[in-house]
Short mmCIF file of C-alpha atoms and ligand atoms in Angstrom, two decimals:
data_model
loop_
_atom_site.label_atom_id
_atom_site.label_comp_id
_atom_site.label_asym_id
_atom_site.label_seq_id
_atom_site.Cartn_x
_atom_site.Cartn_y
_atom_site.Cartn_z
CA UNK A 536 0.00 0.00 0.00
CA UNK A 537 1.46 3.30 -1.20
CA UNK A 538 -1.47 5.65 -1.49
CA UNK A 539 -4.96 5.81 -0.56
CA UNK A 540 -7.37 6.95 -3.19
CA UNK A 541 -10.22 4.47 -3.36
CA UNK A 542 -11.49 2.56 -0.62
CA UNK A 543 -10.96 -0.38 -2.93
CA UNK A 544 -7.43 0.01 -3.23
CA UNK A 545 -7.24 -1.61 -0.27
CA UNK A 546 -7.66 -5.57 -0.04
CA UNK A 547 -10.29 -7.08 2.90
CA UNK A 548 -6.84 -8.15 4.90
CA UNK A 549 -5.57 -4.52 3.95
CA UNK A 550 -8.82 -3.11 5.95
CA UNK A 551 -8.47 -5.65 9.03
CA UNK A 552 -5.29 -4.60 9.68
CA UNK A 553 -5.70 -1.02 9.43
CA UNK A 554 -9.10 -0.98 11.74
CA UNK A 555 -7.22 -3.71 14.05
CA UNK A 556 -4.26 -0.81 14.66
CA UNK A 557 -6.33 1.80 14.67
CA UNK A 558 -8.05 -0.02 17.43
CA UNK A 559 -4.96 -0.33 19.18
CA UNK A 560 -4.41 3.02 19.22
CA UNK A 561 -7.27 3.99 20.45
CA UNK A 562 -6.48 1.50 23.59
CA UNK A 563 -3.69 2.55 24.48
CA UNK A 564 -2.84 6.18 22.70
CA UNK A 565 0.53 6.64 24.59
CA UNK A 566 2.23 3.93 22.69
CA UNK A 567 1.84 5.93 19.48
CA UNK A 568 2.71 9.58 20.97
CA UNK A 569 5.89 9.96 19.35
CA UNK A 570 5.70 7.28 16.54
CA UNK A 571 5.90 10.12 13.82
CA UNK A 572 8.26 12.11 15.66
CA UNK A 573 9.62 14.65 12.80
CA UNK A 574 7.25 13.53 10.23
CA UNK A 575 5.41 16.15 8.77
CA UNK A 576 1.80 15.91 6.73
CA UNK A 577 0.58 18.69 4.38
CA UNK A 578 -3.02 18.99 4.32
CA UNK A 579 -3.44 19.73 0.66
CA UNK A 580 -6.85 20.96 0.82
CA UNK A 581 -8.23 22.73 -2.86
CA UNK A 582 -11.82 23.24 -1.28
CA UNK A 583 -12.71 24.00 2.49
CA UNK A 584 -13.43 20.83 4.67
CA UNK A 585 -12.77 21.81 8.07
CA UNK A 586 -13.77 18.75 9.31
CA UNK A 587 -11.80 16.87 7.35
CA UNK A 588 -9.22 18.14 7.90
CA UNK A 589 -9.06 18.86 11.71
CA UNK A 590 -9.17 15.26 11.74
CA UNK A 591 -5.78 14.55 9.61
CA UNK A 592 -4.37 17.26 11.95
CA UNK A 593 -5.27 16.28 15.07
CA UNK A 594 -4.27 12.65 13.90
CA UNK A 595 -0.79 13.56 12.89
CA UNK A 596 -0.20 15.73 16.30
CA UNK A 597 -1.24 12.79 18.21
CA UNK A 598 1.45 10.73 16.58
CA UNK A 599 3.86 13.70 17.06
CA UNK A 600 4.19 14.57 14.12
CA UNK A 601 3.86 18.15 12.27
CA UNK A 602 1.40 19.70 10.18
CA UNK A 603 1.92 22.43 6.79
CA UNK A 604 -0.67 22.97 4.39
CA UNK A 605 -3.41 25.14 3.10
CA UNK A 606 -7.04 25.16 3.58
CA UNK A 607 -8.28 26.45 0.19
CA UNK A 608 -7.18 27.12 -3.02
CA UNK A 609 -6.67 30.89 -3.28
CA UNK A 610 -4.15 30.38 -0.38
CA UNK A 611 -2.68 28.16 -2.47
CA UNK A 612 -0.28 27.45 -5.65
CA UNK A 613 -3.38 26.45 -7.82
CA UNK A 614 -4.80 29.60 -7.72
CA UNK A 615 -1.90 30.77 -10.06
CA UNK A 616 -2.63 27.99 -12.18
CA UNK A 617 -0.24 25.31 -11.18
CA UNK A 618 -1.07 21.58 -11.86
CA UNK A 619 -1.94 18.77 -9.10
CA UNK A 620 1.30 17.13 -10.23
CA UNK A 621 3.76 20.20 -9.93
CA UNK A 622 1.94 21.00 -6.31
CA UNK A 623 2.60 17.47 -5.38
CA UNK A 624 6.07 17.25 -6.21
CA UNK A 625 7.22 20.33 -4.90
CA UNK A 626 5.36 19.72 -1.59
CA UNK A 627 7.05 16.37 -1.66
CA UNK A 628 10.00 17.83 -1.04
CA UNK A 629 9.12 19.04 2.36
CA UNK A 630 6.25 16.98 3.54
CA UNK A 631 6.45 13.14 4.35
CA UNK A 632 2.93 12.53 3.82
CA UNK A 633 0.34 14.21 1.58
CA UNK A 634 -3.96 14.34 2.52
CA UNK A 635 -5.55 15.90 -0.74
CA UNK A 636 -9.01 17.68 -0.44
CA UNK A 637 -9.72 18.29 -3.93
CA UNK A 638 -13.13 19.85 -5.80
CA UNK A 639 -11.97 17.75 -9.03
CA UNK A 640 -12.92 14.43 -9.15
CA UNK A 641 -9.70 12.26 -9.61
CA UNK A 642 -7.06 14.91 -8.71
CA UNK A 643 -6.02 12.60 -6.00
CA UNK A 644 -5.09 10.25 -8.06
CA UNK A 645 -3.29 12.58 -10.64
CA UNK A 646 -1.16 13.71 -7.40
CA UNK A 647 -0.78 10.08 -6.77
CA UNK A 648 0.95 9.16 -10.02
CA UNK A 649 3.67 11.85 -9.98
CA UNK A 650 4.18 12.29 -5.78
CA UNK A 651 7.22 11.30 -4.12
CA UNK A 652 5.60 10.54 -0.82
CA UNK A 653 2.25 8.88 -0.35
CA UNK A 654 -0.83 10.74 -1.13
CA UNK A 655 -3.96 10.23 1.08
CA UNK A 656 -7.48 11.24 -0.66
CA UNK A 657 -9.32 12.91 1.77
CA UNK A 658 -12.58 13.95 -0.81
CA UNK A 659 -12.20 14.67 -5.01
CA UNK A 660 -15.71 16.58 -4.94
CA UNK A 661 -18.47 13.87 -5.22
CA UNK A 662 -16.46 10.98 -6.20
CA UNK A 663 -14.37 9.12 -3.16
CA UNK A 664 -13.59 9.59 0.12
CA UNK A 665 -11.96 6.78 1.62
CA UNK A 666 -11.21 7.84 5.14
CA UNK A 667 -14.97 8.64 5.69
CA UNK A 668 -15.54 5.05 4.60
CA UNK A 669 -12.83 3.76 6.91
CA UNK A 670 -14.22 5.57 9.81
CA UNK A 671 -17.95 3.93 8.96
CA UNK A 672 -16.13 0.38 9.01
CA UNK A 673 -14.48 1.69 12.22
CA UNK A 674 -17.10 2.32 13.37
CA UNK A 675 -19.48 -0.51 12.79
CA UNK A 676 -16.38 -3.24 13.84
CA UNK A 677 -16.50 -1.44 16.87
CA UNK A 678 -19.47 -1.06 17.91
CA UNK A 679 -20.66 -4.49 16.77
CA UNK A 680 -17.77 -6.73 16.92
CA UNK A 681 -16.98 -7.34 12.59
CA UNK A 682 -19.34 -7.40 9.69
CA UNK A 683 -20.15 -10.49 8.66
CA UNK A 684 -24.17 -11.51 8.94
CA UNK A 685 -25.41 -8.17 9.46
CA UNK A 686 -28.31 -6.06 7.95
CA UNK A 687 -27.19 -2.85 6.95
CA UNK A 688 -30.13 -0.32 5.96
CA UNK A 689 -28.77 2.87 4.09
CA UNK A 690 -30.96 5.47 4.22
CA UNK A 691 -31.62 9.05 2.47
CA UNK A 692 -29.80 10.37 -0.92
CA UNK A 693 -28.50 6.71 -1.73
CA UNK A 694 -28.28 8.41 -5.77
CA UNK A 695 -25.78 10.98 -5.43
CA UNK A 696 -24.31 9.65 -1.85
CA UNK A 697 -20.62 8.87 -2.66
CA UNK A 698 -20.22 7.97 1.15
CA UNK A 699 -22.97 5.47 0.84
CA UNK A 700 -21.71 3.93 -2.65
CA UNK A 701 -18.30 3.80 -1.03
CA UNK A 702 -19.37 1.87 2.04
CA UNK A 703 -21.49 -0.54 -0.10
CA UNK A 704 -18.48 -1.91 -2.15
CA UNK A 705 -16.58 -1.78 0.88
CA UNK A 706 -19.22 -3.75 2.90
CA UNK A 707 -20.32 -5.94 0.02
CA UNK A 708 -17.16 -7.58 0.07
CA UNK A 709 -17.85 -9.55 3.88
CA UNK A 710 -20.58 -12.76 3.71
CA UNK A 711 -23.75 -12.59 4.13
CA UNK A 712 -24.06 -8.55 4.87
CA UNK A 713 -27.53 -7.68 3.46
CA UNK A 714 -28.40 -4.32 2.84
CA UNK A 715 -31.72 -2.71 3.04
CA UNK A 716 -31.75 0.62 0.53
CA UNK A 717 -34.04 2.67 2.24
CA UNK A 718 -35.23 6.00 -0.05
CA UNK A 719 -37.57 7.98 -2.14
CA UNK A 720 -37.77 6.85 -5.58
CA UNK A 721 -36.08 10.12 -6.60
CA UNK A 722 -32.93 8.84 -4.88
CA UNK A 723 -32.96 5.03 -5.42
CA UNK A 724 -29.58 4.16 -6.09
CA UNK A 725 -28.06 3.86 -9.21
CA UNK A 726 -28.24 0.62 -11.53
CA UNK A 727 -24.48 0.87 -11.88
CA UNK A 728 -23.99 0.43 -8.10
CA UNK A 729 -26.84 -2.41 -8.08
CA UNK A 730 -25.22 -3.99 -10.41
CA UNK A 731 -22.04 -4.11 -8.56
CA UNK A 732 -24.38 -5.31 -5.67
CA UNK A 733 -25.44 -8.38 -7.68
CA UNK A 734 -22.26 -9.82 -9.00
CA UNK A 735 -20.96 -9.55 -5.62
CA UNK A 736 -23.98 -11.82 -3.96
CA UNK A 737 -24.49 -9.43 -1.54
CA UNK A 738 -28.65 -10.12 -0.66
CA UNK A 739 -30.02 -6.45 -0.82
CA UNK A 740 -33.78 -4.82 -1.04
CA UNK A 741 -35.66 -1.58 -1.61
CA UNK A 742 -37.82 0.51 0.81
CA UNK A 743 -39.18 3.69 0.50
CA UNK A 744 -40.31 3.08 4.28
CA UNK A 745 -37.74 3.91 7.10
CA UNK A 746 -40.57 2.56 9.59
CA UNK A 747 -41.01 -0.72 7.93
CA UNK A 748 -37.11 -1.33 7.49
CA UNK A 749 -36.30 -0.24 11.24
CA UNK A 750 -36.93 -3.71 13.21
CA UNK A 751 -34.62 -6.02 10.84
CA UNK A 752 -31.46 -3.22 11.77
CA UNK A 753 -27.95 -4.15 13.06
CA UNK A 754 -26.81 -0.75 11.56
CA UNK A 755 -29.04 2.27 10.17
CA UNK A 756 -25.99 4.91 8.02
CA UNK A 757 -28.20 7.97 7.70
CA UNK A 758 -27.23 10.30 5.00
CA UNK A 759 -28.61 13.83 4.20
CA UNK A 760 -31.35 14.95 1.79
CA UNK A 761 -30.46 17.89 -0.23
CA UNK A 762 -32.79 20.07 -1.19
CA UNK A 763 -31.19 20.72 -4.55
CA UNK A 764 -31.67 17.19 -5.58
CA UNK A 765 -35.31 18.13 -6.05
CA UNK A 766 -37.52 20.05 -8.44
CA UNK A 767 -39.89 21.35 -6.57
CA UNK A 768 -39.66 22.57 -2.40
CA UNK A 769 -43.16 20.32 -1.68
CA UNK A 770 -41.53 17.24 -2.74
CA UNK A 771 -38.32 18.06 -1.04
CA UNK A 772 -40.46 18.45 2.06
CA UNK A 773 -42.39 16.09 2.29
CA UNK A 774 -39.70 13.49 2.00
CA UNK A 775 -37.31 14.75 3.99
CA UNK A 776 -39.53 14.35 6.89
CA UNK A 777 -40.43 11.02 6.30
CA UNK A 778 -36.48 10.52 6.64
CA UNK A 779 -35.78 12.25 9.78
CA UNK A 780 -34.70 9.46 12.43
CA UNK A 781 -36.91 10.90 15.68
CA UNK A 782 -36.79 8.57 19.04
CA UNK A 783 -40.18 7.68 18.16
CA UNK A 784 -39.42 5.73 14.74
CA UNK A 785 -36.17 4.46 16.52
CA UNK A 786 -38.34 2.75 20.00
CA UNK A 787 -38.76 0.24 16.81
CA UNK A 788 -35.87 -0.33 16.37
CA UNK A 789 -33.39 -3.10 18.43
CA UNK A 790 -31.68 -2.77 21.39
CA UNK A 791 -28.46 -3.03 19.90
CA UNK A 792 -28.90 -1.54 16.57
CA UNK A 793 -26.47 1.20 15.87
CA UNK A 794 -27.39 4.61 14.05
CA UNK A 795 -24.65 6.36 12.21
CA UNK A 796 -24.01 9.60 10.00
CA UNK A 797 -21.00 10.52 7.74
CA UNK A 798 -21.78 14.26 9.44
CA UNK A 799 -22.96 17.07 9.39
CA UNK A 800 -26.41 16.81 10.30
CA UNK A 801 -28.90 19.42 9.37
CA UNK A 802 -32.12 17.98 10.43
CA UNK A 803 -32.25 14.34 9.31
CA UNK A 804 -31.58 13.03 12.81
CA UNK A 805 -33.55 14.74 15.81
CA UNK A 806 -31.42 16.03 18.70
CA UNK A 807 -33.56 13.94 21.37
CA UNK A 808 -32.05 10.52 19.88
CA UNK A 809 -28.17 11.67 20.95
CA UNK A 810 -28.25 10.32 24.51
CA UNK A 811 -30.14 6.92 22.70
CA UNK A 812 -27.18 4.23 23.27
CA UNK A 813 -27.46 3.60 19.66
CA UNK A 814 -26.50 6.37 18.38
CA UNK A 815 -23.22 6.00 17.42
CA UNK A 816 -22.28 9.24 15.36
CA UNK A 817 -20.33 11.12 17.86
CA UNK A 818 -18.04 8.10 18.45
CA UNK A 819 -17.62 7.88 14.83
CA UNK A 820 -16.17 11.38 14.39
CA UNK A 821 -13.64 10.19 17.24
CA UNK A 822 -13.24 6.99 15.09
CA UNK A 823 -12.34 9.24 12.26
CA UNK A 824 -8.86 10.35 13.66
CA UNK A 825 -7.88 7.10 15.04
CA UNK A 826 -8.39 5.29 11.72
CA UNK A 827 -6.40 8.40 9.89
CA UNK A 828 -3.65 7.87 12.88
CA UNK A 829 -3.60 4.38 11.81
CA UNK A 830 -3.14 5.04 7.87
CA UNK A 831 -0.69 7.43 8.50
CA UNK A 832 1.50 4.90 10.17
CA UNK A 833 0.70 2.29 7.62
CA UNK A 834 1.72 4.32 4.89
CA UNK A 835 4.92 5.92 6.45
CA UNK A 836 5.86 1.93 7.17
CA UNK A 837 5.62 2.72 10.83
CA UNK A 838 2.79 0.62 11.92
CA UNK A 839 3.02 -2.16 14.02
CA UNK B 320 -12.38 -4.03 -58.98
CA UNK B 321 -9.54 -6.05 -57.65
CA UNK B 322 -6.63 -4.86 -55.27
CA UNK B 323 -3.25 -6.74 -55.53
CA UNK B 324 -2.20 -9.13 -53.31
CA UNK B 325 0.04 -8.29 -50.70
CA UNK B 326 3.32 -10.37 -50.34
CA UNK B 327 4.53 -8.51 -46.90
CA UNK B 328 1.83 -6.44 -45.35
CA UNK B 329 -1.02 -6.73 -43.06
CA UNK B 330 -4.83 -6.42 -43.86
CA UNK B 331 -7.45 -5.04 -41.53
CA UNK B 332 -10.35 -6.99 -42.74
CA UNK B 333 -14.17 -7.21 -41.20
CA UNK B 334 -14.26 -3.29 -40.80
CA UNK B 335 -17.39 -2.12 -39.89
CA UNK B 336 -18.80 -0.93 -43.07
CA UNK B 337 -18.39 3.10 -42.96
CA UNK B 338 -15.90 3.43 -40.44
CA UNK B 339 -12.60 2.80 -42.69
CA UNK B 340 -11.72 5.94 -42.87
CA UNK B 341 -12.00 6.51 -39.34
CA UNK B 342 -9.55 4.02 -38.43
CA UNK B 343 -7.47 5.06 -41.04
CA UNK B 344 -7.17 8.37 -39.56
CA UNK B 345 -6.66 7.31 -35.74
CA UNK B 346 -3.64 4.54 -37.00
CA UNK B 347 -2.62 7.91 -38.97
CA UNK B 348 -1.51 5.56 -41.82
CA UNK B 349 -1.57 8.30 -43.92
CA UNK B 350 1.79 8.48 -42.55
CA UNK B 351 3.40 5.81 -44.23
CA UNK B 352 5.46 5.35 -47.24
CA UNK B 353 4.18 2.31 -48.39
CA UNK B 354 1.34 1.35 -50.59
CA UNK B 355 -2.23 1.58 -48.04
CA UNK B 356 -5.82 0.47 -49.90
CA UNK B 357 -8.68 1.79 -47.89
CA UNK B 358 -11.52 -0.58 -50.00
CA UNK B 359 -15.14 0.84 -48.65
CA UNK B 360 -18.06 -1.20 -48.66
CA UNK B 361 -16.90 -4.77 -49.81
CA UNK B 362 -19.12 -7.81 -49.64
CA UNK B 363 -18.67 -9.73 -46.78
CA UNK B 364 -21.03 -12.77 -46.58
CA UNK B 365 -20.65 -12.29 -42.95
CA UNK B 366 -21.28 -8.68 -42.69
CA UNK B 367 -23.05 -7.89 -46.00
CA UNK B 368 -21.05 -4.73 -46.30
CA UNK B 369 -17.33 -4.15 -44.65
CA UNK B 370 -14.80 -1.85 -45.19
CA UNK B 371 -10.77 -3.09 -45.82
CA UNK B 372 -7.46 -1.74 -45.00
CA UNK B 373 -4.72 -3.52 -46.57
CA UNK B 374 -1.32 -2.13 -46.12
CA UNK B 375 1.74 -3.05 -47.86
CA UNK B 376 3.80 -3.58 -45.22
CA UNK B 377 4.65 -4.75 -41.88
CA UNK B 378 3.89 -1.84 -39.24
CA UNK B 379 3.65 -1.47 -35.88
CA UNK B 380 -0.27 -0.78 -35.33
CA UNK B 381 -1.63 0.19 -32.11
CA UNK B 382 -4.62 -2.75 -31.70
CA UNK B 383 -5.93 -1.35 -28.77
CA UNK B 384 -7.33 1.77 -30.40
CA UNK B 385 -8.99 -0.22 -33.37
CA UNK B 386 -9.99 -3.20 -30.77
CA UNK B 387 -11.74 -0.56 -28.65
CA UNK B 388 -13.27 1.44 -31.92
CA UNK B 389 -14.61 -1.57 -33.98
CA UNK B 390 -13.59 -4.91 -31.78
CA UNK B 391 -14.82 -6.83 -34.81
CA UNK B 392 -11.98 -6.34 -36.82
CA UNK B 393 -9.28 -9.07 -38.14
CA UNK B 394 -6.00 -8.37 -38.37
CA UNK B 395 -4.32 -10.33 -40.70
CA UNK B 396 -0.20 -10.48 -41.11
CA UNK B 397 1.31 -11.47 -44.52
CA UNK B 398 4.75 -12.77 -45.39
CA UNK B 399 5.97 -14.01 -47.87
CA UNK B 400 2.74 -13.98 -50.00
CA UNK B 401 1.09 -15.87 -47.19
CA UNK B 402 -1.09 -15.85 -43.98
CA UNK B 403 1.29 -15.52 -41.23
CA UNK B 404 -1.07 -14.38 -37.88
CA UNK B 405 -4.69 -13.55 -38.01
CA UNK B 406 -5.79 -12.13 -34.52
CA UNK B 407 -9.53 -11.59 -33.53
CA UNK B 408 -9.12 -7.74 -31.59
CA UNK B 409 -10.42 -8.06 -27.73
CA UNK B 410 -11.80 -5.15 -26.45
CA UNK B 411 -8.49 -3.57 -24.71
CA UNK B 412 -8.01 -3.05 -20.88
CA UNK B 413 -7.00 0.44 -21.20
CA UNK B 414 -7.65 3.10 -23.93
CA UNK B 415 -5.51 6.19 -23.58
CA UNK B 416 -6.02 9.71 -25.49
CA UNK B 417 -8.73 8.14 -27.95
CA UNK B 418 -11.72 8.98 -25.75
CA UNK B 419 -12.40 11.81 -23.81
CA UNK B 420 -13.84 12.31 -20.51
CA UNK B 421 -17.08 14.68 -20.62
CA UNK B 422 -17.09 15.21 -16.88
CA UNK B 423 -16.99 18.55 -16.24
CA UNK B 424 -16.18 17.77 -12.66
CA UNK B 425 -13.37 15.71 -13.29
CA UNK B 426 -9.96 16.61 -13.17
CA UNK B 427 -9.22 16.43 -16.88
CA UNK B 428 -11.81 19.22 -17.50
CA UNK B 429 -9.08 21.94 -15.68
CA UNK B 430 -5.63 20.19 -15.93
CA UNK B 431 -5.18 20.39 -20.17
CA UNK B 432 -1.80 18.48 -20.27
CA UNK B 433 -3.00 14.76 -18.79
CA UNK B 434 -4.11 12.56 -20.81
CA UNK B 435 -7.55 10.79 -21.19
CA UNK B 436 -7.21 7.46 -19.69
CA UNK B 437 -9.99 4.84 -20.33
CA UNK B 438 -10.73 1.41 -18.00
CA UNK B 439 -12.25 -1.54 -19.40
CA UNK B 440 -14.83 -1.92 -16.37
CA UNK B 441 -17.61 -4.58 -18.08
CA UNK B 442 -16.16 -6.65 -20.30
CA UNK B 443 -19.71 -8.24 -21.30
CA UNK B 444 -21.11 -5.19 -22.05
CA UNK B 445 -18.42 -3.09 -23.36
CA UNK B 446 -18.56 -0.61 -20.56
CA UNK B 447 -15.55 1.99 -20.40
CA UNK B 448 -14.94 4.64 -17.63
CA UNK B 449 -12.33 7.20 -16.94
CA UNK B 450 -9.85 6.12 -14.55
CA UNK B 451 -10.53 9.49 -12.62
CA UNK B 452 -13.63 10.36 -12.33
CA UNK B 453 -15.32 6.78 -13.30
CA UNK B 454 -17.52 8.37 -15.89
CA UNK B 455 -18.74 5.68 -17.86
CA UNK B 456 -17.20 6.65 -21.84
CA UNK B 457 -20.29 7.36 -24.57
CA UNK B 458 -19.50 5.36 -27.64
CA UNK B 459 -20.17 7.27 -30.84
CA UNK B 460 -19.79 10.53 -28.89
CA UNK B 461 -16.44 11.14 -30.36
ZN1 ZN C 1507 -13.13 11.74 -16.02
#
């Protein structure tokens, strides 16, 4: 493993072993204080993610390591025009490490085939964004002990959610994981990503019902419902409220089923069902840096 | 009408009838030195109509262009006066610089100087997408 640009770069064993020391890590943080002791990552980032990228930082620091970079890209070199590829190499020169945040789809891996360090994707506008995906498999090993046999139900924007197309081919890949798609017609998902569904056996249905779906849970990923994806406000209305989670549609739900969210909210999960046990969002976001912590050190060759 | 044979040369035979030229032009044979026969609409008890390249010489020719453009195509090798390879095109892994990505959100849409890279990604059905942006590629749309 050099880079990370699709979440399918990486093989099943690839994924154990990053989630299984990123799990370490998060068990016993001291060991890994000083691991990237005058290492330095530049947060490459062409388009504003703060939250992104506050999670590479804080990752790298807790390693020990240093931090250069930009946060947009009229602070940066592209703004006077300068390729992926030139940026890369240059800031190959100083960095050890690269995490790209880039509005083009692809640039990551443009900056992957000319760096001289490895490059990270961390989001090329609406295509990947494998450390989200690592954080949801993070996440749902955690909470529920590995993948295998569960019921996954994916719910919201499943057309135009790259976090949710990510997470299916990632998830797809265990046995018997069967997936419930739960959304308005408007935002089924797309035949190409069913079709990847089929050929790899994964057992999978359609709902527009969250209700109906809830009681057959192990994990609900809630996604956001944008109101641009629709033509007209009443429609976008009226569906998004029959996709809010609220604690009442949730008291169906079992009592170790696990809700989570790629983040931010806006209104698709009520407030009251943060103290539920099963909401696991806020744990995810901590998830987040300890699976970044975990690919930095894999990729510098300095994991475990 | 009746084109000589060739005793060292190859002949792109089962063209797609109406599309000679086009390969032509992409294998930029107009190029070479040597004798080329672009022979349009031939009968082909196959094909009913095909178009033929025959060129009078051994070249180099890029296959994975014309196995991604018309995968129907033999290529036939002559030496000597006779049949020395005949290969049936497959439809190539990767196709680079012969189609382009329409994405506007990908990154080939800003950055001028990379080149379009193509992924076979459904072999059964032909399916090509950019290696970037995994836009599926819209045959014909050249
Ligand atoms: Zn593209």
């Amino acid at each position: 493993m050099k880079h990370l640009i699709d979440i399918l770069d990486l093989s099943v064993e690839e994924v154990e072993r990053l989630l299984e020391l990123a799990g370490r890590i998060q068990d016993a943080p001291a060991d890994y204080a000083e691991r990237c002791r005058r290492k330095k990552l530049a947060t490459l980032f062409f388009e504003p993610s703060t939250r992104t990228r506050l999670s590479f930082e804080a990752a790298m620091y807790e390693l020990g390591g240093n931090v250069l970079g930009f946060s947009e890209a009229q602070s940066s070199s592209a703004a006077k025009g300068e390729s992926v590829s030139d940026t890369v190499r240059t800031v190959g020169c100083y960095a050890d490490i690269i995490a790209m945040r880039h509005p083009k789809e692809g640039a990551p891996l443009v900056a992957s085939l000319r760096s001289p360090v490895p490059v990270i994707n961390a989001g090329d506008g609406g295509h990947n964004h494998p450390t989200q995906t690592l954080t949801d498999l993070m996440t749902i090993r955690r909470e529920l002990g590995g993948f295998s046999g569960l019921t996954v139900g994916l719910c919201g924007d499943l057309k135009f959610g790259r976090t949710v197309h990510s997470l299916l081919a990632a998830l797809s890949r265990y046995p018997g994981v069967r997936f419930v798609l739960i959304s308005p017609e408007e935002l089924r998902l797309p035949e190409y990503n069913k079709k990847a569904l089929e050929a790899s056996g994964a057992d999978w249905r359609e709902t527009e019902s969250l209700e109906e779906a809830m009681p057959e849970l192990d994990v609900l990923y809630m996604t956001r419902v944008q109101r641009e994806r629709f033509f007209n406000e009443a429609d976008y209305l009226r569906l998004r409220d029959s996709y809010i989670l609220t604690p009442e549609k949730l008291g169906a739900a079992r009592a170790d089923m696990r809700v989570l969210h790629p983040l931010p909210r806006v209104n698709e999960i009520s407030v009251a069902v943060d103290d539920d046990p099963r909401a696991a969002y806020f744990r995810q976001v901590r998830n987040g840096k300890f699976v970044r912590m975990a690919l930095i050190l894999t990729l510098l060759g300095l994991g475990d | 009408m009746v084109i000589g044979q060739i005793e060292n040369g190859i002949v792109l035979d089962h063209i797609t009838a109406g599309r000679g030229r086009e390969i032509y032009d992409i294998l930029e044979l107009d190029r070479l030195d040597c004798m080329v026969a672009l022979i349009k609409n031939a009968d082909s008890v196959k094909m009913g109509k095909k178009d033929i390249i025959k060129v009078n010489e051994v070249v180099d020719l890029d296959l994975d262009v014309i196995g991604y453009l018309d995968p129907g195509i033999t290529v036939n090798v002559i030496r000597d006066g006779k049949l020395a390879k005949r290969t049936r095109l497959a439809l190539p892994r990767r196709v680079c610089g012969v189609i382009r990505c329409r994405n506007p959100r990908c990154i080939t849409s800003v950055e001028q100087e990379l080149e379009h890279v193509f992924r076979l990604s459904d072999s059964e059905e032909g399916v090509y997408r950019c290696i970037y942006c995994d836009t599926r590629a819209e045959r014909g749309a050249e």
